[in-house]
Amino acid sequence: SFLLGAVTSMASGYLGMKVAVYSNVRTTVSAQKPGWTDCFNTAFRAGAVMGFALCGLGMLMLYLTMLVFRAHYPNPKEWIYLTE
């Protein structure tokens, strides 16, 4: 589980930095126009995209982990061994 967490953390960091760089450039370009609503909306949407992407990645990893455990413990009565 440590390795899975490390890989997921690296993927999240890479994805986060890519989105942050692109959204900061877009926000800077929007901030050069008069008014602040365009740059605020651009930054807010970029943050929302990043949040949804990280939550989706976490749920994907949880689903894949459960599939691996299901392949290793096919009988539901053996699932109790996961907690011991």
XYZ file of N, CA and C in Angstrom:
252
model
N 0.823 -1.190 0.000
C 0.000 0.000 0.000
C 0.873 1.263 0.000
N 2.076 1.142 0.581
C 2.983 2.291 0.582
C 3.375 2.660 -0.847
N 3.707 1.671 -1.652
C 4.110 1.949 -3.038
C 2.944 2.514 -3.849
N 1.756 1.983 -3.634
C 0.584 2.497 -4.350
C 0.329 3.953 -3.968
N 0.472 4.260 -2.687
C 0.312 5.647 -2.247
C 1.376 6.556 -2.816
N 2.605 6.049 -2.894
C 3.693 6.857 -3.442
C 3.475 7.145 -4.925
N 3.059 6.143 -5.671
C 2.803 6.336 -7.107
C 1.630 7.294 -7.317
N 0.582 7.127 -6.528
C -0.566 8.016 -6.646
C -0.180 9.450 -6.286
N 0.651 9.607 -5.273
C 1.096 10.937 -4.876
C 1.952 11.582 -5.966
N 2.823 10.798 -6.586
C 3.635 11.348 -7.678
C 2.763 11.754 -8.861
N 1.780 10.929 -9.200
C 0.888 11.271 -10.311
C 0.070 12.521 -9.984
N -0.381 12.629 -8.736
C -1.145 13.807 -8.332
C -0.281 15.058 -8.385
N 0.950 14.956 -7.925
C 1.853 16.105 -7.970
C 2.163 16.546 -9.381
N 2.403 15.588 -10.262
C 2.694 15.923 -11.658
C 1.482 16.570 -12.315
N 0.324 15.967 -12.129
C -0.896 16.511 -12.710
C -1.197 17.885 -12.129
N -0.993 18.029 -10.831
C -1.256 19.307 -10.188
C -0.354 20.418 -10.701
N 0.913 20.109 -10.898
C 1.828 21.133 -11.408
C 1.518 21.504 -12.849
N 1.138 20.525 -13.656
C 0.774 20.829 -15.049
C -0.449 21.747 -15.095
N -1.472 21.401 -14.342
C -2.687 22.214 -14.339
C -2.402 23.588 -13.745
N -1.592 23.647 -12.691
C -1.298 24.928 -12.054
C -0.559 25.867 -13.003
N 0.403 25.345 -13.741
C 1.159 26.204 -14.661
C 0.258 26.730 -15.770
N -0.527 25.859 -16.375
C -1.411 26.306 -17.452
C -2.467 27.279 -16.944
N -3.017 26.994 -15.765
C -4.065 27.887 -15.263
C -3.486 29.224 -14.810
N -2.257 29.232 -14.292
C -1.653 30.511 -13.919
C -1.392 31.378 -15.135
N -0.966 30.776 -16.234
C -0.759 31.551 -17.470
C -2.086 32.104 -17.971
N -3.111 31.274 -17.959
C -4.423 31.741 -18.431
C -4.985 32.824 -17.514
N -4.756 32.686 -16.205
C -5.224 33.706 -15.269
C -4.481 35.019 -15.471
N -3.180 34.947 -15.725
C -2.394 36.160 -15.966
C -2.861 36.874 -17.227
N -3.136 36.118 -18.270
C -3.638 36.729 -19.510
C -5.004 37.360 -19.266
N -5.845 36.690 -18.486
C -7.172 37.250 -18.182
C -7.075 38.477 -17.291
N -6.068 38.527 -16.422
C -5.930 39.666 -15.516
C -5.469 40.930 -16.231
N -4.942 40.812 -17.424
C -4.500 41.990 -18.170
C -5.670 42.745 -18.793
N -6.828 42.119 -18.814
C -8.024 42.787 -19.320
C -8.642 43.604 -18.186
N -9.416 44.613 -18.511
C -10.048 45.394 -17.445
C -11.100 44.560 -16.706
N -11.174 44.764 -15.406
C -12.116 44.003 -14.583
C -11.446 42.777 -13.999
N -11.977 42.307 -12.908
C -11.357 41.171 -12.232
C -12.165 39.886 -12.337
N -13.358 39.948 -12.913
C -14.206 38.747 -12.921
C -13.664 37.660 -13.843
N -13.084 38.040 -14.969
C -12.551 37.018 -15.886
C -11.392 36.248 -15.263
N -10.468 36.961 -14.626
C -9.327 36.259 -14.034
C -9.753 35.445 -12.818
N -10.720 35.950 -12.048
C -11.209 35.185 -10.906
C -11.897 33.908 -11.367
N -12.735 34.007 -12.374
C -13.429 32.818 -12.876
C -12.446 31.798 -13.453
N -11.413 32.275 -14.141
C -10.410 31.359 -14.693
C -9.675 30.624 -13.579
N -9.258 31.338 -12.548
C -8.547 30.708 -11.437
C -9.459 29.759 -10.667
N -10.694 30.155 -10.464
C -11.639 29.320 -9.719
C -11.939 28.030 -10.475
N -12.127 28.127 -11.767
C -12.396 26.922 -12.569
C -11.186 25.997 -12.612
N -10.003 26.551 -12.676
C -8.795 25.718 -12.665
C -8.669 24.974 -11.345
N -8.984 25.634 -10.241
C -8.960 24.957 -8.949
C -9.999 23.863 -8.854
N -11.163 24.096 -9.425
C -12.211 23.079 -9.421
C -11.799 21.872 -10.262
N -11.192 22.120 -11.399
C -10.714 21.025 -12.244
C -9.672 20.204 -11.504
N -8.769 20.885 -10.805
C -7.730 20.174 -10.061
C -8.337 19.343 -8.940
N -9.300 19.876 -8.231
C -9.952 19.129 -7.159
C -10.669 17.904 -7.666
N -11.415 18.056 -8.732
C -12.125 16.914 -9.300
C -11.162 15.871 -9.853
N -10.066 16.317 -10.442
C -9.087 15.368 -10.983
C -8.436 14.558 -9.866
N -8.082 15.201 -8.766
C -7.452 14.479 -7.668
C -8.429 13.523 -6.987
N -9.664 13.948 -6.824
C -10.666 13.041 -6.242
C -10.927 11.862 -7.172
N -11.000 12.131 -8.458
C -11.200 11.044 -9.418
C -10.034 10.070 -9.436
N -8.818 10.583 -9.330
C -7.646 9.718 -9.291
C -7.647 8.862 -8.026
N -8.025 9.452 -6.918
C -8.114 8.687 -5.674
C -9.156 7.595 -5.746
N -10.298 7.894 -6.326
C -11.352 6.876 -6.447
C -10.952 5.789 -7.438
N -10.241 6.159 -8.494
C -9.757 5.162 -9.445
C -8.775 4.208 -8.777
N -7.858 4.741 -7.989
C -6.896 3.887 -7.289
C -7.587 2.983 -6.269
N -8.598 3.501 -5.585
C -9.348 2.684 -4.642
C -10.067 1.549 -5.368
N -10.660 1.845 -6.519
C -11.356 0.825 -7.298
C -10.381 -0.239 -7.791
N -9.229 0.184 -8.293
C -8.243 -0.785 -8.777
C -7.699 -1.643 -7.636
N -7.511 -1.040 -6.470
C -7.056 -1.807 -5.308
C -8.100 -2.845 -4.913
N -9.350 -2.472 -4.938
C -10.414 -3.428 -4.585
C -10.501 -4.549 -5.621
N -10.253 -4.249 -6.889
C -10.255 -5.303 -7.903
C -9.122 -6.299 -7.659
N -7.959 -5.790 -7.268
C -6.829 -6.678 -6.983
C -7.140 -7.558 -5.780
N -7.714 -6.963 -4.725
C -8.069 -7.761 -3.555
C -9.154 -8.777 -3.879
N -10.078 -8.402 -4.751
C -11.145 -9.339 -5.138
C -10.580 -10.514 -5.926
N -9.552 -10.262 -6.734
C -8.925 -11.358 -7.473
C -8.142 -12.263 -6.526
N -7.576 -11.680 -5.476
C -6.784 -12.462 -4.530
C -7.671 -13.195 -3.529
N -8.791 -12.607 -3.132
C -9.750 -13.212 -2.206
C -11.107 -13.310 -2.898
N -11.328 -14.339 -3.743
C -12.571 -14.386 -4.515
C -13.808 -14.696 -3.671
N -13.636 -15.407 -2.573
C -14.767 -15.780 -1.734
C -15.020 -14.672 -0.710
N -16.246 -14.156 -0.631
C -16.513 -13.072 0.337
C -16.241 -13.466 1.787
N -16.298 -14.767 2.112
C -16.015 -15.185 3.491
C -14.541 -15.011 3.831
N -13.684 -14.915 2.841
C -12.244 -14.713 3.076
C -11.882 -13.242 3.265
N -12.837 -12.337 3.051
C -12.548 -10.915 3.178
C -12.216 -10.521 4.603
N -12.597 -11.335 5.562
C -12.298 -11.028 6.953
C -10.790 -11.088 7.181
N -10.064 -11.835 6.352
C -8.611 -11.912 6.507
C -7.931 -10.571 6.216
N -8.598 -9.692 5.503
C -8.023 -8.376 5.211
C -7.939 -7.509 6.467
N -8.797 -7.781 7.436
C -8.831 -6.945 8.636
C -8.028 -7.538 9.784
N -7.534 -8.745 9.633
C -6.782 -9.383 10.722
C -5.307 -9.129 10.614
